[in-house]
mmCIF file of C-alpha atoms in Angstrom:
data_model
loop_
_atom_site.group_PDB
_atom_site.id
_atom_site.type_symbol
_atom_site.label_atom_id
_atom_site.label_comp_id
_atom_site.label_asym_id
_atom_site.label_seq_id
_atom_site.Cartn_x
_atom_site.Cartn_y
_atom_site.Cartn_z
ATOM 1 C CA UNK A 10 43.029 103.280 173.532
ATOM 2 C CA UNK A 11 45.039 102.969 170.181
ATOM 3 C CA UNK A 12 43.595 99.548 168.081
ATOM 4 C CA UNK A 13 46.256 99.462 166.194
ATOM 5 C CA UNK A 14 50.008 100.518 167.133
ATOM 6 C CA UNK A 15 52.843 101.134 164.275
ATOM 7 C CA UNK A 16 55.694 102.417 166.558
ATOM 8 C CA UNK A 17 57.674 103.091 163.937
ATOM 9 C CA UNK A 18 56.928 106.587 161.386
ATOM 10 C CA UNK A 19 59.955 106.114 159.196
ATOM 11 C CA UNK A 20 62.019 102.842 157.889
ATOM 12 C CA UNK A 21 65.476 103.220 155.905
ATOM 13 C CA UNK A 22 66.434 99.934 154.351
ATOM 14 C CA UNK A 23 69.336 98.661 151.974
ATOM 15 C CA UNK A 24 67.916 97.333 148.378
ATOM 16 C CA UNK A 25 67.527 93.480 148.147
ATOM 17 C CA UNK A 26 67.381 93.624 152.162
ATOM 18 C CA UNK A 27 64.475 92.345 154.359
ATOM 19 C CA UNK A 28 62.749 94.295 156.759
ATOM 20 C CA UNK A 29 60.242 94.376 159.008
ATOM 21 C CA UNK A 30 57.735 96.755 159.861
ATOM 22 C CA UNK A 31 56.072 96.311 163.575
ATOM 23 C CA UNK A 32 52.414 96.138 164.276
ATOM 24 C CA UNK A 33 50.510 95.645 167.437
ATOM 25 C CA UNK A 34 46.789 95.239 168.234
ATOM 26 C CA UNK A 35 44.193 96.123 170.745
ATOM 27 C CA UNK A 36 41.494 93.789 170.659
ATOM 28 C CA UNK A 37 38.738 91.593 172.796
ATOM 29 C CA UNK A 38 36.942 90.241 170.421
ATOM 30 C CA UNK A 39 38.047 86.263 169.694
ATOM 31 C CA UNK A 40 37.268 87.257 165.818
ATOM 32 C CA UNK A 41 39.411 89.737 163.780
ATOM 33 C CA UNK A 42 41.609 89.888 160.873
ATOM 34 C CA UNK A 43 44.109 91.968 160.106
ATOM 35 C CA UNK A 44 45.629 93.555 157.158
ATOM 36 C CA UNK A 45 48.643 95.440 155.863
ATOM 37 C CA UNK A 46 48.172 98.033 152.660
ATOM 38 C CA UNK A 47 50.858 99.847 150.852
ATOM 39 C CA UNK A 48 50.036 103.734 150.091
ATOM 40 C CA UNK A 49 52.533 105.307 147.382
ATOM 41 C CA UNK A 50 52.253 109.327 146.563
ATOM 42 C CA UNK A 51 49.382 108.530 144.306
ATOM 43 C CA UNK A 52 47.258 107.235 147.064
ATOM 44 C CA UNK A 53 45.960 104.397 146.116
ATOM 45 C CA UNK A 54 45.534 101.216 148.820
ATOM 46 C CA UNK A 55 46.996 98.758 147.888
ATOM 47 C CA UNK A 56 46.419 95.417 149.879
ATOM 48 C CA UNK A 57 49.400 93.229 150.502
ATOM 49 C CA UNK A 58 48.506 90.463 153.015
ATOM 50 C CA UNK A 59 46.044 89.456 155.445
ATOM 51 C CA UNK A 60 45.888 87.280 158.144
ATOM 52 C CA UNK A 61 42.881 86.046 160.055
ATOM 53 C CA UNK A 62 42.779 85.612 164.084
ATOM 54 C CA UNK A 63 41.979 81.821 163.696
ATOM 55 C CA UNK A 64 44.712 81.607 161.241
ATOM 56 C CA UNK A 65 46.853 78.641 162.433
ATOM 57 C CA UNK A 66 49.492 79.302 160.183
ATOM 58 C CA UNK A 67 51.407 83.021 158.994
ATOM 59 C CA UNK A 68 50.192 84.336 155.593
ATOM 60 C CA UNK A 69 52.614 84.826 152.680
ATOM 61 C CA UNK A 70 52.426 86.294 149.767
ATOM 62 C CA UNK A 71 55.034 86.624 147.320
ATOM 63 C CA UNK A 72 58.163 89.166 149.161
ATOM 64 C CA UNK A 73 55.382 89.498 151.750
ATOM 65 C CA UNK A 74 55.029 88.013 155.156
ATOM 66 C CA UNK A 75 53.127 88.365 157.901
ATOM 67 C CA UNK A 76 54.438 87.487 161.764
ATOM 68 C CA UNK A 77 51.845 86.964 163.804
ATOM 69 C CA UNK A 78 52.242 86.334 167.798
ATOM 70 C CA UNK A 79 48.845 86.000 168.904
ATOM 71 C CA UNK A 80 49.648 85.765 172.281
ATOM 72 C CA UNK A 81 51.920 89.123 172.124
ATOM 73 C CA UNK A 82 48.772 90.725 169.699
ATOM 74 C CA UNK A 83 51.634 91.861 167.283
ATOM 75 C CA UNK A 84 51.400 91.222 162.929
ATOM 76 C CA UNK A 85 54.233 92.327 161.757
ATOM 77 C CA UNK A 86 55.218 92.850 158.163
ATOM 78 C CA UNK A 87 58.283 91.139 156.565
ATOM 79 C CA UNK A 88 59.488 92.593 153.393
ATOM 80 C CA UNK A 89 62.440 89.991 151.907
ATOM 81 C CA UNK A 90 64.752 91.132 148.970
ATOM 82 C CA UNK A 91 63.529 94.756 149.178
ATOM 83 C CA UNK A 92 63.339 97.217 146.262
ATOM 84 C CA UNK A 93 63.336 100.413 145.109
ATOM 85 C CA UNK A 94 59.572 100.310 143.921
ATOM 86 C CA UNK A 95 58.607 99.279 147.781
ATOM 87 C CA UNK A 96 59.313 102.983 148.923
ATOM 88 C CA UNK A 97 55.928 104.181 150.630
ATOM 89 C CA UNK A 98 53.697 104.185 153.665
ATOM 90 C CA UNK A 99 52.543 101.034 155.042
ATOM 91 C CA UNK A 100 49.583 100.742 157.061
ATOM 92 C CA UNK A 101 48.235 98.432 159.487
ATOM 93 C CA UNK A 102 45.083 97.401 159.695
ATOM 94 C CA UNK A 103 42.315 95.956 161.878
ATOM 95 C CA UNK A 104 38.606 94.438 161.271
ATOM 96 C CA UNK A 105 36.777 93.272 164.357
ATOM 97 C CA UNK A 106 34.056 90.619 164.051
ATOM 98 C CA UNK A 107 33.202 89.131 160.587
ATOM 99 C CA UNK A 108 29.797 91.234 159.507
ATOM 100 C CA UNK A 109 30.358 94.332 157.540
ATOM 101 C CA UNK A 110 32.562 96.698 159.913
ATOM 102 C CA UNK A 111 34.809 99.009 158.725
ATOM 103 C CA UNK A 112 39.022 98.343 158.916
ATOM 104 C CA UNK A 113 40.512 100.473 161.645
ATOM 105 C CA UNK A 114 43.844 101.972 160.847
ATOM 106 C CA UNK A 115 47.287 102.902 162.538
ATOM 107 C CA UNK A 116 49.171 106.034 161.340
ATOM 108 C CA UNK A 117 51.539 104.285 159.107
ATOM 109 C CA UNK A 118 55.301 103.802 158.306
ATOM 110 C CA UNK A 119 56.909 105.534 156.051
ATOM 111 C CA UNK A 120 59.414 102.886 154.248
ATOM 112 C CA UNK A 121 62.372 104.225 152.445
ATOM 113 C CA UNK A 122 64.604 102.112 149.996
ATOM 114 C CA UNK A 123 68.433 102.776 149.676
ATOM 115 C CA UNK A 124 69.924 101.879 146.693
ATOM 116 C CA UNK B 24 40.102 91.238 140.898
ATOM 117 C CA UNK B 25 37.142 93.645 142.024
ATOM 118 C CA UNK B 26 37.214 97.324 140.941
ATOM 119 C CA UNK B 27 36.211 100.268 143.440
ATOM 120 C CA UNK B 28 35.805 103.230 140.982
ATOM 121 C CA UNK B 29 35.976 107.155 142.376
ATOM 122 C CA UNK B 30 35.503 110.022 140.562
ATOM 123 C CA UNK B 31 36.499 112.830 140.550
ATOM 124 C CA UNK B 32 40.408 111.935 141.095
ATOM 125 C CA UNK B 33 40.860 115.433 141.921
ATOM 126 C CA UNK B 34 39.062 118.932 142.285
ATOM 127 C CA UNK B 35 39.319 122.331 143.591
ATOM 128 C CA UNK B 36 36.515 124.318 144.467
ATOM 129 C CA UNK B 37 35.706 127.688 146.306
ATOM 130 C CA UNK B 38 35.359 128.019 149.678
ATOM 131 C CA UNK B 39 31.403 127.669 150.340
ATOM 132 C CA UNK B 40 30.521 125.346 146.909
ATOM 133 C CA UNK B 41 29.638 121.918 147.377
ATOM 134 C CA UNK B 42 31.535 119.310 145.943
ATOM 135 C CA UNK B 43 30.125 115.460 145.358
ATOM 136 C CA UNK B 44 32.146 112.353 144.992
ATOM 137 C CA UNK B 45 30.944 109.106 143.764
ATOM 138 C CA UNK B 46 32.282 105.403 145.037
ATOM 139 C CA UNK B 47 31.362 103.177 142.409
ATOM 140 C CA UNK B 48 31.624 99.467 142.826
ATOM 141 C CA UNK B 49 32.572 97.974 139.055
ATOM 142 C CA UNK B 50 31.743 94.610 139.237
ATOM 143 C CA UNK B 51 30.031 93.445 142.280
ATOM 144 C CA UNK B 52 27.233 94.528 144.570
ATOM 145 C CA UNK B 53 28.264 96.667 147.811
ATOM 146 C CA UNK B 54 25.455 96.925 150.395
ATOM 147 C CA UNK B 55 27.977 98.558 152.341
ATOM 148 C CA UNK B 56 30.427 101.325 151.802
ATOM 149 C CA UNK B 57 33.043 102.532 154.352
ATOM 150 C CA UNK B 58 33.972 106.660 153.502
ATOM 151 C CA UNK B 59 37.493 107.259 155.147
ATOM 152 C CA UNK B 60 39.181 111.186 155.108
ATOM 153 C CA UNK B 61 43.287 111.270 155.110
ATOM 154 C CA UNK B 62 45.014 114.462 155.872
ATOM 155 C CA UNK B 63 48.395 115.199 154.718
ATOM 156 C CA UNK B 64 51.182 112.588 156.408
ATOM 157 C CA UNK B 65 48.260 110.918 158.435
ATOM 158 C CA UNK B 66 46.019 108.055 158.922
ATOM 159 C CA UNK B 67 42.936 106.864 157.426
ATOM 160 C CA UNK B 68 40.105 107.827 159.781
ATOM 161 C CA UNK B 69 36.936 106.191 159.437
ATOM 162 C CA UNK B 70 34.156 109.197 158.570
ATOM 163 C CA UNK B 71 30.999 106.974 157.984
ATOM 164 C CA UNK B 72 29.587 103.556 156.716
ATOM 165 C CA UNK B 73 27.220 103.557 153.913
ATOM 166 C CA UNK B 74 24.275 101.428 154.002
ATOM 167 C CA UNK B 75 22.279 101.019 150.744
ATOM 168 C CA UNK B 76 18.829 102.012 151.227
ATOM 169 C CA UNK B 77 19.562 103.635 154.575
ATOM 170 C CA UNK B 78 21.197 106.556 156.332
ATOM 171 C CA UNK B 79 24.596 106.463 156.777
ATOM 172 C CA UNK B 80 26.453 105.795 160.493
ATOM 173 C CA UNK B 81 28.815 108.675 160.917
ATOM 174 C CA UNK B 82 31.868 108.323 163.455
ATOM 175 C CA UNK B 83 31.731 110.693 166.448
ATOM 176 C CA UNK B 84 32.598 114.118 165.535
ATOM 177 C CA UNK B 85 32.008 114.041 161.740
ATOM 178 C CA UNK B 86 28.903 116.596 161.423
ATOM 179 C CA UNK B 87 26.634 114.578 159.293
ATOM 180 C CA UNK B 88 24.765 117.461 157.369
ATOM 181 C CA UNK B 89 28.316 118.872 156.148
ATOM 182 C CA UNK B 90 29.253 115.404 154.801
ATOM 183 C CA UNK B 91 25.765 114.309 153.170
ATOM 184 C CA UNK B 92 26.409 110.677 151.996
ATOM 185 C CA UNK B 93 23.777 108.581 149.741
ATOM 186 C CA UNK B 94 23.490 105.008 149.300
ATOM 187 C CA UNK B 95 21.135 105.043 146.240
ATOM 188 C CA UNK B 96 21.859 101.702 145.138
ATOM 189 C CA UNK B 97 23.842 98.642 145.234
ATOM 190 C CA UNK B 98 26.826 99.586 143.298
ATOM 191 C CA UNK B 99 26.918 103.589 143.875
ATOM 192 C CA UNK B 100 27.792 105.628 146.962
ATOM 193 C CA UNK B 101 28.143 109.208 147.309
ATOM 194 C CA UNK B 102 30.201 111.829 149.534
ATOM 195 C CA UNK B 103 28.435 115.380 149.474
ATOM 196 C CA UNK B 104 31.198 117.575 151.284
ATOM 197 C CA UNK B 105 28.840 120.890 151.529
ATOM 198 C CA UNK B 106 29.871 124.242 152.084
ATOM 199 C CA UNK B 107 33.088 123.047 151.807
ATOM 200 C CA UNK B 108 35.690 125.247 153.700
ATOM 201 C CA UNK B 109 39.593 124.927 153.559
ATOM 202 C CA UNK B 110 39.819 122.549 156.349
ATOM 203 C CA UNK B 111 38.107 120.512 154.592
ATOM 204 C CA UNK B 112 41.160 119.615 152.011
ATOM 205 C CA UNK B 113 41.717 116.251 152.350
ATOM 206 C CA UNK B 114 41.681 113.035 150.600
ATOM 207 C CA UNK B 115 38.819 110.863 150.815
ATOM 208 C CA UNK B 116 38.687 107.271 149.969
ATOM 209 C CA UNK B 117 36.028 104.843 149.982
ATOM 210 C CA UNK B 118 36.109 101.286 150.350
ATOM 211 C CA UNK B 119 33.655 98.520 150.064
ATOM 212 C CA UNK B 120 33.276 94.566 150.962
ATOM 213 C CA UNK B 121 32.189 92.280 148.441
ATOM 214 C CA UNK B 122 28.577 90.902 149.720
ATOM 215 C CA UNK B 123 27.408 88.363 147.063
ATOM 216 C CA UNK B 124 30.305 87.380 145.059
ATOM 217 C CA UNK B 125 30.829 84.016 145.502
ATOM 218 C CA UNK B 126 34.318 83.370 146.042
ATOM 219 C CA UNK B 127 35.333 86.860 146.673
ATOM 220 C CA UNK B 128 32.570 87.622 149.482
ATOM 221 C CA UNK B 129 33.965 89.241 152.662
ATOM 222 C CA UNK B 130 36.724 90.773 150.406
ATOM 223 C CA UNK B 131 37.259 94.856 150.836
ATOM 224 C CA UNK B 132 38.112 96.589 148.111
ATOM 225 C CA UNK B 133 39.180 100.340 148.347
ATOM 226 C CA UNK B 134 38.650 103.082 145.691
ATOM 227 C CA UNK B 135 41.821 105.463 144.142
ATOM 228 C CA UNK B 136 40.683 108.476 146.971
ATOM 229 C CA UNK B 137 39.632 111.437 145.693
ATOM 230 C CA UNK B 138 41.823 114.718 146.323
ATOM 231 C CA UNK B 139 39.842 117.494 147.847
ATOM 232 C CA UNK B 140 41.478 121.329 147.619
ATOM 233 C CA UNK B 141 39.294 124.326 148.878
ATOM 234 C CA UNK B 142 40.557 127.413 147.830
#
């Protein structure tokens, strides 16, 4: 079974629009955390936000939010006042347990920003 | 913040050399490093985890004397693709957790990927 679920391979959204990119999560272990990088053409990852399964509260940062519905084991990503420079693939991301395991991936969303 | 460090950026070899990339961690010590292979349009996939000092975990179906990693010390990783074929053009990217750096511990940190083309 999938860990992590990003239903969605391609995004269009209007500049200085918010949008939100869906993530669920396949997990039994009580400890996890969860992250969301952004991938432009030159490949870098670049981390965005992260949110932690005992986290009572959603994570911001900056433009960035994170929904999380533990309940419904989805993390989506809110992008507010989009902009031309936020064009690229966005991945979700899973880390089980808190000693040194790897972050599993989903396949990604490719966001597209209309001016 | 922390600085993951690959090199070579890019390279294109022949079909049957053997090509070496290096996961550097800058500024902190990495007793473990996580090797990850991305084909065009795709996912990360998860090829091995580095262990400094020891052999290397490789996922299921990653054949671990074509992909020779080394965990020489606590700062340095490297990814040995050998006898590297076409189908082997990918990008690989390494990543590695902070272990010992006070404030930042726990943090992962990924590299810039490395772009592999086999001719």
């Amino acid at each position: 079974a999938q860990k992590i679920t990003q239903t969605q391979p391609g995004m269009f959204v209007q500049e200085k629009e918010a949008v939100t990119l869906d993530c669920t999560y396949d997990t039994s272990d009580p400890s996890y955390g969860l992250f969301w990088y952004k991938q432009p053409s030159s490949g870098e990852m670049i981390f965005l936000i992260y949110q932690g399964s005992y986290d009572q509260q959603n994570a911001t940062e900056g433009r960035y939010s994170l929904n999380f519905q533990k309940a419904r084991k989805s993390a989506n990503l809110v992008i507010s006042a989009s902009q031309l420079g936020d064009s690229a693939m966005y991945f979700c991301a899973m880390r089980e347990g808190w000693g040194n395991t790897p972050l599993v991936f989903g396949k990604g969303t490719r966001l597209s920003v209309i001016a | 913040g922390a600085v993951v460090s690959q090199h070579p950026s890019r390279v294109i070899c022949k079909s049957g050399t053997s090509v070496k990339i290096e996961c550097r961690s800058l500024d902190f010590q990495a007793t473990t490093m996580f090797w990850y292979r991305q084909f065009p349009k795709q996912s990360l996939m998860l090829m091995a985890t580095s262990n400094e000092g020891s052999k290397a975990t490789y996922e299921q179906g990653v054949e671990k004397d074509k992909f020779l990693i080394n965990h020489a010390s606590l700062t340095l990783s490297t990814l040995t693709v050998t006898s590297a074929h076409p189908e082997d053009s990918s990008f690989y990217i390494c990543s590695a957790r902070v272990v010992s750096g006070g404030a930042r511990t726990g943090e992962l940190f990924f590299g810039e990927g490395s772009r592999l083309t086999v001719l």
